[in-house]
Amino acid sequence: MKTEKIDVLLGLQWGDEGKGKVVDVLTPRYDVVARFQGGPNAGHTLIFDDKKFVLKSIPSGVFQGNKQNIIGNGMVLDAALFKAEAESLEAAGIDLKNRLLISKKAHLILPTHRLMDSALEASKGSNKVGTTGRGIGPTYTDKVARTGVRVGDLLRPDFEERYAAARAAHERTLKSLNFEYDLAPLEKAWREGIEYMKQFKFVDSEHYVANLLSEGKTILCEGAQGTMLDIDFGSYPFVTSSNTICAGACTGLGVAPRNIGKVYGIMKAYCTRVGSGPFPTELFDKDGEALSDRGHEFGAVTGRRRRCGWVDLVALRYAVRLNGVTDLILMKSDVLDTFPTIKACVAYKLPDGTQTDEFPFDCEGVEPIYEELPGWKTDLTKVQDEDEFPEEFNNYITFLEEYLETPVSIVSVGPDRHQTIVREK
Ligand code: GDP
Ligand code: IMO
Ligand code: MG
């Protein structure tokens, strides 16, 4: 199968679709893997050889072959968390120093950004976003306000002044919110993180990527979060603070749209969401509990229980269009193995009684309209070839493909690297 120079893999729902697992599976096809947005709000789980890794800021291409991995300019990095993550990988025998490159233009999450995240959430009362508490919003806010501190600034002689100016501004906000905090231990860990980070190669990733392309090298871009958490198109304000859609790969890595080939859109066979915000197909019944239990739906970063519901094709078609998805990847199909019937939301009933299959500006009060399909009542976890798929499962896949007008190229039937069935020709 043909690989374009830059392919993108990104989440179509509210995150946690299984991006880490599939990036790891696809890594052997590429020379380089790159993250382009988000930061340690992400938690990407990989399971192989009975080992489990959860990656937060480091791309999921570090386990297969000696591939290069890039932390792109669109990302935000917490030096203390980066150090902990990188050291745990190094302890597991993964060499990083020679093949993990960090963009000088990525923004630094400062200790006070994390405090601001908590303080701002606390000040919102019942309107909390339910953030991961990693300082993501305040760091991107500073980036857009042109008051941020970047990785490349660590090497400048005036770094301490830049840091002090940002910290002072944040402390004024924290005081105005009457937020109590102890900065010293956070700052100590962060400074240790910075010294550690300086051992890595800081690059102008846009030049680096351009050179890779001119050498004919191939790159897989790994999205974080999901389309419905995109700052522009997600369920605002219950979103993250970056562009999670395909366009984010262009701005977050410095690549031109015409260099993008395949866009892999990854989705669960059902749907989950962590944190606050609308979720039209959310279930509060036994089916929701079964999805949560069978899917082990607990956040990889915060451990919070994920909200669960049926697959939402209205939101998914919106996501497919926004991203120009060329290939769908269907995850966690095995979680539905025991259900006698499976529902899929094909339209919304709006509060005024009308129906739509276009994702609306406001999801408040929308009711899902479902189509019901027969379940397959078969254990999919041992299936190794699509010829073994039960008829009902094939029908479910075809139903998704037809509604979303996009082929399902990869099917995942369990968390392990090997529980993956590639259908693309
Ligand atoms: P990401 O953030 O998109 O990388 O996804 P997460 O790692 O946060 O969440 C996905 C979870 O589902 C992880 O615990 C994976 O180990 C698990 N997982 C991935 N694919 C499958 C699958 O096909 N079946 C099952 N049962 N679990 C899966
Ligand atoms: P991965 O990459 C699921 C959610 C948070 C919250 C909102 C804003 O593992 O799929 P933030 O800390 O970004 O300001 O929080 O976004 N969120 C995620 N939900 N998966 C993620 O990442 C997420 N990253 C952020 O729960 O609702
Ligand atoms: Mg996750």
JSON list of N, CA and C in Angstrom, two decimals, residues 12-14 227-230 232-236 238-239 271 273 277-281 312-322 345-350 355-364 366 403:
[
{"chain": "A", "resi": 12, "resn": "LEU", "atom": "N", "xyz": [-11.27, 11.13, 16.23]},
{"chain": "A", "resi": 12, "resn": "LEU", "atom": "CA", "xyz": [-12.49, 11.72, 15.65]},
{"chain": "A", "resi": 12, "resn": "LEU", "atom": "C", "xyz": [-13.53, 12.01, 16.72]},
{"chain": "A", "resi": 13, "resn": "GLN", "atom": "N", "xyz": [-13.30, 11.54, 17.96]},
{"chain": "A", "resi": 13, "resn": "GLN", "atom": "CA", "xyz": [-14.33, 11.72, 18.98]},
{"chain": "A", "resi": 13, "resn": "GLN", "atom": "C", "xyz": [-13.83, 12.68, 20.06]},
{"chain": "A", "resi": 14, "resn": "TRP", "atom": "N", "xyz": [-14.00, 12.30, 21.33]},
{"chain": "A", "resi": 14, "resn": "TRP", "atom": "CA", "xyz": [-13.57, 13.19, 22.41]},
{"chain": "A", "resi": 14, "resn": "TRP", "atom": "C", "xyz": [-12.25, 12.69, 23.04]},
{"chain": "A", "resi": 227, "resn": "THR", "atom": "N", "xyz": [-11.20, 15.34, 17.65]},
{"chain": "A", "resi": 227, "resn": "THR", "atom": "CA", "xyz": [-11.82, 16.44, 16.90]},
{"chain": "A", "resi": 227, "resn": "THR", "atom": "C", "xyz": [-12.89, 17.18, 17.71]},
{"chain": "A", "resi": 228, "resn": "MET", "atom": "N", "xyz": [-13.64, 16.47, 18.53]},
{"chain": "A", "resi": 228, "resn": "MET", "atom": "CA", "xyz": [-14.72, 17.13, 19.27]},
{"chain": "A", "resi": 228, "resn": "MET", "atom": "C", "xyz": [-14.18, 17.93, 20.46]},
{"chain": "A", "resi": 229, "resn": "LEU", "atom": "N", "xyz": [-12.85, 17.90, 20.65]},
{"chain": "A", "resi": 229, "resn": "LEU", "atom": "CA", "xyz": [-12.21, 18.75, 21.66]},
{"chain": "A", "resi": 229, "resn": "LEU", "atom": "C", "xyz": [-11.42, 19.88, 21.00]},
{"chain": "A", "resi": 230, "resn": "ASP", "atom": "N", "xyz": [-11.57, 20.03, 19.68]},
{"chain": "A", "resi": 230, "resn": "ASP", "atom": "CA", "xyz": [-10.83, 21.09, 18.96]},
{"chain": "A", "resi": 230, "resn": "ASP", "atom": "C", "xyz": [-11.29, 22.47, 19.44]},
{"chain": "A", "resi": 232, "resn": "ASP", "atom": "N", "xyz": [-11.64, 25.24, 17.89]},
{"chain": "A", "resi": 232, "resn": "ASP", "atom": "CA", "xyz": [-12.58, 25.94, 17.01]},
{"chain": "A", "resi": 232, "resn": "ASP", "atom": "C", "xyz": [-13.87, 25.15, 16.79]},
{"chain": "A", "resi": 233, "resn": "PHE", "atom": "N", "xyz": [-13.75, 23.85, 16.57]},
{"chain": "A", "resi": 233, "resn": "PHE", "atom": "CA", "xyz": [-14.90, 23.08, 16.10]},
{"chain": "A", "resi": 233, "resn": "PHE", "atom": "C", "xyz": [-15.49, 22.14, 17.15]},
{"chain": "A", "resi": 234, "resn": "GLY", "atom": "N", "xyz": [-14.83, 22.01, 18.27]},
{"chain": "A", "resi": 234, "resn": "GLY", "atom": "CA", "xyz": [-15.34, 21.12, 19.33]},
{"chain": "A", "resi": 234, "resn": "GLY", "atom": "C", "xyz": [-16.49, 21.77, 20.07]},
{"chain": "A", "resi": 235, "resn": "SER", "atom": "N", "xyz": [-16.91, 21.11, 21.15]},
{"chain": "A", "resi": 235, "resn": "SER", "atom": "CA", "xyz": [-18.08, 21.56, 21.90]},
{"chain": "A", "resi": 235, "resn": "SER", "atom": "C", "xyz": [-17.65, 22.67, 22.87]},
{"chain": "A", "resi": 236, "resn": "TYR", "atom": "N", "xyz": [-17.29, 23.81, 22.28]},
{"chain": "A", "resi": 236, "resn": "TYR", "atom": "CA", "xyz": [-16.78, 24.98, 23.00]},
{"chain": "A", "resi": 236, "resn": "TYR", "atom": "C", "xyz": [-17.77, 25.44, 24.06]},
{"chain": "A", "resi": 238, "resn": "PHE", "atom": "N", "xyz": [-16.20, 23.56, 26.23]},
{"chain": "A", "resi": 238, "resn": "PHE", "atom": "CA", "xyz": [-15.72, 22.32, 26.86]},
{"chain": "A", "resi": 238, "resn": "PHE", "atom": "C", "xyz": [-14.78, 21.60, 25.89]},
{"chain": "A", "resi": 239, "resn": "VAL", "atom": "N", "xyz": [-13.66, 22.20, 25.66]},
{"chain": "A", "resi": 239, "resn": "VAL", "atom": "CA", "xyz": [-12.70, 21.74, 24.66]},
{"chain": "A", "resi": 239, "resn": "VAL", "atom": "C", "xyz": [-11.29, 21.89, 25.24]},
{"chain": "A", "resi": 271, "resn": "CYS", "atom": "N", "xyz": [-18.57, 5.33, 22.15]},
{"chain": "A", "resi": 271, "resn": "CYS", "atom": "CA", "xyz": [-18.11, 6.70, 22.35]},
{"chain": "A", "resi": 271, "resn": "CYS", "atom": "C", "xyz": [-17.84, 6.97, 23.83]},
{"chain": "A", "resi": 273, "resn": "ARG", "atom": "N", "xyz": [-16.25, 10.14, 26.76]},
{"chain": "A", "resi": 273, "resn": "ARG", "atom": "CA", "xyz": [-15.82, 11.52, 26.99]},
{"chain": "A", "resi": 273, "resn": "ARG", "atom": "C", "xyz": [-15.39, 11.65, 28.45]},
{"chain": "A", "resi": 277, "resn": "GLY", "atom": "N", "xyz": [-19.20, 18.82, 29.56]},
{"chain": "A", "resi": 277, "resn": "GLY", "atom": "CA", "xyz": [-19.60, 19.21, 28.21]},
{"chain": "A", "resi": 277, "resn": "GLY", "atom": "C", "xyz": [-20.62, 18.27, 27.61]},
{"chain": "A", "resi": 278, "resn": "PRO", "atom": "N", "xyz": [-21.28, 18.74, 26.54]},
{"chain": "A", "resi": 278, "resn": "PRO", "atom": "CA", "xyz": [-22.36, 17.96, 25.95]},
{"chain": "A", "resi": 278, "resn": "PRO", "atom": "C", "xyz": [-21.87, 16.63, 25.37]},
{"chain": "A", "resi": 279, "resn": "PHE", "atom": "N", "xyz": [-22.75, 15.64, 25.46]},
{"chain": "A", "resi": 279, "resn": "PHE", "atom": "CA", "xyz": [-22.45, 14.30, 24.98]},
{"chain": "A", "resi": 279, "resn": "PHE", "atom": "C", "xyz": [-23.81, 13.67, 24.63]},
{"chain": "A", "resi": 280, "resn": "PRO", "atom": "N", "xyz": [-24.32, 13.96, 23.42]},
{"chain": "A", "resi": 280, "resn": "PRO", "atom": "CA", "xyz": [-25.69, 13.59, 23.10]},
{"chain": "A", "resi": 280, "resn": "PRO", "atom": "C", "xyz": [-26.03, 12.12, 23.30]},
{"chain": "A", "resi": 281, "resn": "THR", "atom": "N", "xyz": [-25.09, 11.20, 23.04]},
{"chain": "A", "resi": 281, "resn": "THR", "atom": "CA", "xyz": [-25.44, 9.77, 23.13]},
{"chain": "A", "resi": 281, "resn": "THR", "atom": "C", "xyz": [-25.05, 9.15, 24.46]},
{"chain": "A", "resi": 312, "resn": "ASP", "atom": "N", "xyz": [-21.80, 8.02, 17.81]},
{"chain": "A", "resi": 312, "resn": "ASP", "atom": "CA", "xyz": [-22.56, 9.19, 17.36]},
{"chain": "A", "resi": 312, "resn": "ASP", "atom": "C", "xyz": [-22.11, 9.54, 15.93]},
{"chain": "A", "resi": 313, "resn": "LEU", "atom": "N", "xyz": [-22.91, 9.11, 14.96]},
{"chain": "A", "resi": 313, "resn": "LEU", "atom": "CA", "xyz": [-22.50, 9.29, 13.56]},
{"chain": "A", "resi": 313, "resn": "LEU", "atom": "C", "xyz": [-22.68, 10.72, 13.07]},
{"chain": "A", "resi": 314, "resn": "VAL", "atom": "N", "xyz": [-23.51, 11.49, 13.77]},
{"chain": "A", "resi": 314, "resn": "VAL", "atom": "CA", "xyz": [-23.66, 12.91, 13.41]},
{"chain": "A", "resi": 314, "resn": "VAL", "atom": "C", "xyz": [-22.33, 13.61, 13.72]},
{"chain": "A", "resi": 315, "resn": "ALA", "atom": "N", "xyz": [-21.84, 13.41, 14.94]},
{"chain": "A", "resi": 315, "resn": "ALA", "atom": "CA", "xyz": [-20.56, 14.01, 15.32]},
{"chain": "A", "resi": 315, "resn": "ALA", "atom": "C", "xyz": [-19.42, 13.44, 14.49]},
{"chain": "A", "resi": 316, "resn": "LEU", "atom": "N", "xyz": [-19.50, 12.14, 14.19]},
{"chain": "A", "resi": 316, "resn": "LEU", "atom": "CA", "xyz": [-18.41, 11.51, 13.44]},
{"chain": "A", "resi": 316, "resn": "LEU", "atom": "C", "xyz": [-18.33, 12.00, 11.99]},
{"chain": "A", "resi": 317, "resn": "ARG", "atom": "N", "xyz": [-19.50, 12.19, 11.36]},
{"chain": "A", "resi": 317, "resn": "ARG", "atom": "CA", "xyz": [-19.44, 12.66, 9.98]},
{"chain": "A", "resi": 317, "resn": "ARG", "atom": "C", "xyz": [-18.87, 14.09, 9.93]},
{"chain": "A", "resi": 318, "resn": "TYR", "atom": "N", "xyz": [-19.25, 14.88, 10.93]},
{"chain": "A", "resi": 318, "resn": "TYR", "atom": "CA", "xyz": [-18.69, 16.24, 11.06]},
{"chain": "A", "resi": 318, "resn": "TYR", "atom": "C", "xyz": [-17.16, 16.14, 11.16]},
{"chain": "A", "resi": 319, "resn": "ALA", "atom": "N", "xyz": [-16.69, 15.22, 11.98]},
{"chain": "A", "resi": 319, "resn": "ALA", "atom": "CA", "xyz": [-15.24, 15.06, 12.18]},
{"chain": "A", "resi": 319, "resn": "ALA", "atom": "C", "xyz": [-14.56, 14.56, 10.91]},
{"chain": "A", "resi": 320, "resn": "VAL", "atom": "N", "xyz": [-15.20, 13.64, 10.21]},
{"chain": "A", "resi": 320, "resn": "VAL", "atom": "CA", "xyz": [-14.62, 13.10, 8.97]},
{"chain": "A", "resi": 320, "resn": "VAL", "atom": "C", "xyz": [-14.45, 14.21, 7.95]},
{"chain": "A", "resi": 321, "resn": "ARG", "atom": "N", "xyz": [-15.45, 15.09, 7.87]},
{"chain": "A", "resi": 321, "resn": "ARG", "atom": "CA", "xyz": [-15.38, 16.20, 6.90]},
{"chain": "A", "resi": 321, "resn": "ARG", "atom": "C", "xyz": [-14.33, 17.22, 7.30]},
{"chain": "A", "resi": 322, "resn": "LEU", "atom": "N", "xyz": [-14.29, 17.59, 8.56]},
{"chain": "A", "resi": 322, "resn": "LEU", "atom": "CA", "xyz": [-13.33, 18.61, 9.01]},
{"chain": "A", "resi": 322, "resn": "LEU", "atom": "C", "xyz": [-11.89, 18.19, 8.76]},
{"chain": "A", "resi": 345, "resn": "CYS", "atom": "N", "xyz": [-26.30, 6.48, 16.58]},
{"chain": "A", "resi": 345, "resn": "CYS", "atom": "CA", "xyz": [-27.07, 7.71, 16.43]},
{"chain": "A", "resi": 345, "resn": "CYS", "atom": "C", "xyz": [-26.90, 8.23, 15.00]},
{"chain": "A", "resi": 346, "resn": "VAL", "atom": "N", "xyz": [-28.01, 8.38, 14.27]},
{"chain": "A", "resi": 346, "resn": "VAL", "atom": "CA", "xyz": [-27.93, 8.78, 12.86]},
{"chain": "A", "resi": 346, "resn": "VAL", "atom": "C", "xyz": [-28.46, 10.20, 12.62]},
{"chain": "A", "resi": 347, "resn": "ALA", "atom": "N", "xyz": [-29.11, 10.78, 13.63]},
{"chain": "A", "resi": 347, "resn": "ALA", "atom": "CA", "xyz": [-29.62, 12.15, 13.50]},
{"chain": "A", "resi": 347, "resn": "ALA", "atom": "C", "xyz": [-29.91, 12.68, 14.91]},
{"chain": "A", "resi": 348, "resn": "TYR", "atom": "N", "xyz": [-30.04, 13.99, 15.01]},
{"chain": "A", "resi": 348, "resn": "TYR", "atom": "CA", "xyz": [-30.43, 14.59, 16.29]},
{"chain": "A", "resi": 348, "resn": "TYR", "atom": "C", "xyz": [-31.83, 15.19, 16.15]},
{"chain": "A", "resi": 349, "resn": "LYS", "atom": "N", "xyz": [-32.62, 15.07, 17.21]},
{"chain": "A", "resi": 349, "resn": "LYS", "atom": "CA", "xyz": [-33.88, 15.82, 17.28]},
{"chain": "A", "resi": 349, "resn": "LYS", "atom": "C", "xyz": [-33.58, 17.09, 18.07]},
{"chain": "A", "resi": 350, "resn": "LEU", "atom": "N", "xyz": [-33.83, 18.23, 17.46]},
{"chain": "A", "resi": 350, "resn": "LEU", "atom": "CA", "xyz": [-33.50, 19.50, 18.11]},
{"chain": "A", "resi": 350, "resn": "LEU", "atom": "C", "xyz": [-34.64, 19.92, 19.04]},
{"chain": "A", "resi": 355, "resn": "GLN", "atom": "N", "xyz": [-35.43, 17.77, 12.90]},
{"chain": "A", "resi": 355, "resn": "GLN", "atom": "CA", "xyz": [-34.31, 16.81, 12.92]},
{"chain": "A", "resi": 355, "resn": "GLN", "atom": "C", "xyz": [-33.16, 17.32, 12.08]},
{"chain": "A", "resi": 356, "resn": "THR", "atom": "N", "xyz": [-31.96, 16.93, 12.46]},
{"chain": "A", "resi": 356, "resn": "THR", "atom": "CA", "xyz": [-30.80, 17.27, 11.63]},
{"chain": "A", "resi": 356, "resn": "THR", "atom": "C", "xyz": [-29.76, 16.16, 11.70]},
{"chain": "A", "resi": 357, "resn": "ASP", "atom": "N", "xyz": [-29.01, 16.03, 10.61]},
{"chain": "A", "resi": 357, "resn": "ASP", "atom": "CA", "xyz": [-27.84, 15.13, 10.68]},
{"chain": "A", "resi": 357, "resn": "ASP", "atom": "C", "xyz": [-26.55, 15.94, 10.55]},
{"chain": "A", "resi": 358, "resn": "GLU", "atom": "N", "xyz": [-26.68, 17.27, 10.74]},
{"chain": "A", "resi": 358, "resn": "GLU", "atom": "CA", "xyz": [-25.48, 18.12, 10.78]},
{"chain": "A", "resi": 358, "resn": "GLU", "atom": "C", "xyz": [-25.23, 18.53, 12.22]},
{"chain": "A", "resi": 359, "resn": "PHE", "atom": "N", "xyz": [-23.98, 18.44, 12.65]},
{"chain": "A", "resi": 359, "resn": "PHE", "atom": "CA", "xyz": [-23.66, 18.75, 14.05]},
{"chain": "A", "resi": 359, "resn": "PHE", "atom": "C", "xyz": [-23.98, 20.23, 14.32]},
{"chain": "A", "resi": 360, "resn": "PRO", "atom": "N", "xyz": [-24.87, 20.50, 15.29]},
{"chain": "A", "resi": 360, "resn": "PRO", "atom": "CA", "xyz": [-25.34, 21.89, 15.49]},
{"chain": "A", "resi": 360, "resn": "PRO", "atom": "C", "xyz": [-24.37, 22.75, 16.30]},
{"chain": "A", "resi": 361, "resn": "PHE", "atom": "N", "xyz": [-24.57, 24.06, 16.23]},
{"chain": "A", "resi": 361, "resn": "PHE", "atom": "CA", "xyz": [-23.77, 25.01, 17.02]},
{"chain": "A", "resi": 361, "resn": "PHE", "atom": "C", "xyz": [-23.93, 24.71, 18.51]},
{"chain": "A", "resi": 362, "resn": "ASP", "atom": "N", "xyz": [-25.15, 24.40, 18.90]},
{"chain": "A", "resi": 362, "resn": "ASP", "atom": "CA", "xyz": [-25.45, 24.19, 20.31]},
{"chain": "A", "resi": 362, "resn": "ASP", "atom": "C", "xyz": [-26.07, 22.80, 20.49]},
{"chain": "A", "resi": 363, "resn": "CYS", "atom": "N", "xyz": [-25.46, 21.99, 21.31]},
{"chain": "A", "resi": 363, "resn": "CYS", "atom": "CA", "xyz": [-25.97, 20.62, 21.52]},
{"chain": "A", "resi": 363, "resn": "CYS", "atom": "C", "xyz": [-26.95, 20.55, 22.68]},
{"chain": "A", "resi": 364, "resn": "GLU", "atom": "N", "xyz": [-27.17, 21.68, 23.33]},
{"chain": "A", "resi": 364, "resn": "GLU", "atom": "CA", "xyz": [-28.05, 21.72, 24.50]},
{"chain": "A", "resi": 364, "resn": "GLU", "atom": "C", "xyz": [-29.43, 21.17, 24.11]},
{"chain": "A", "resi": 366, "resn": "VAL", "atom": "N", "xyz": [-30.40, 18.45, 22.62]},
{"chain": "A", "resi": 366, "resn": "VAL", "atom": "CA", "xyz": [-30.63, 17.59, 21.45]},
{"chain": "A", "resi": 366, "resn": "VAL", "atom": "C", "xyz": [-30.85, 16.15, 21.92]},
{"chain": "A", "resi": 403, "resn": "TYR", "atom": "N", "xyz": [-22.37, 5.30, 6.04]},
{"chain": "A", "resi": 403, "resn": "TYR", "atom": "CA", "xyz": [-22.81, 6.58, 6.63]},
{"chain": "A", "resi": 403, "resn": "TYR", "atom": "C", "xyz": [-21.69, 7.61, 6.56]}
]
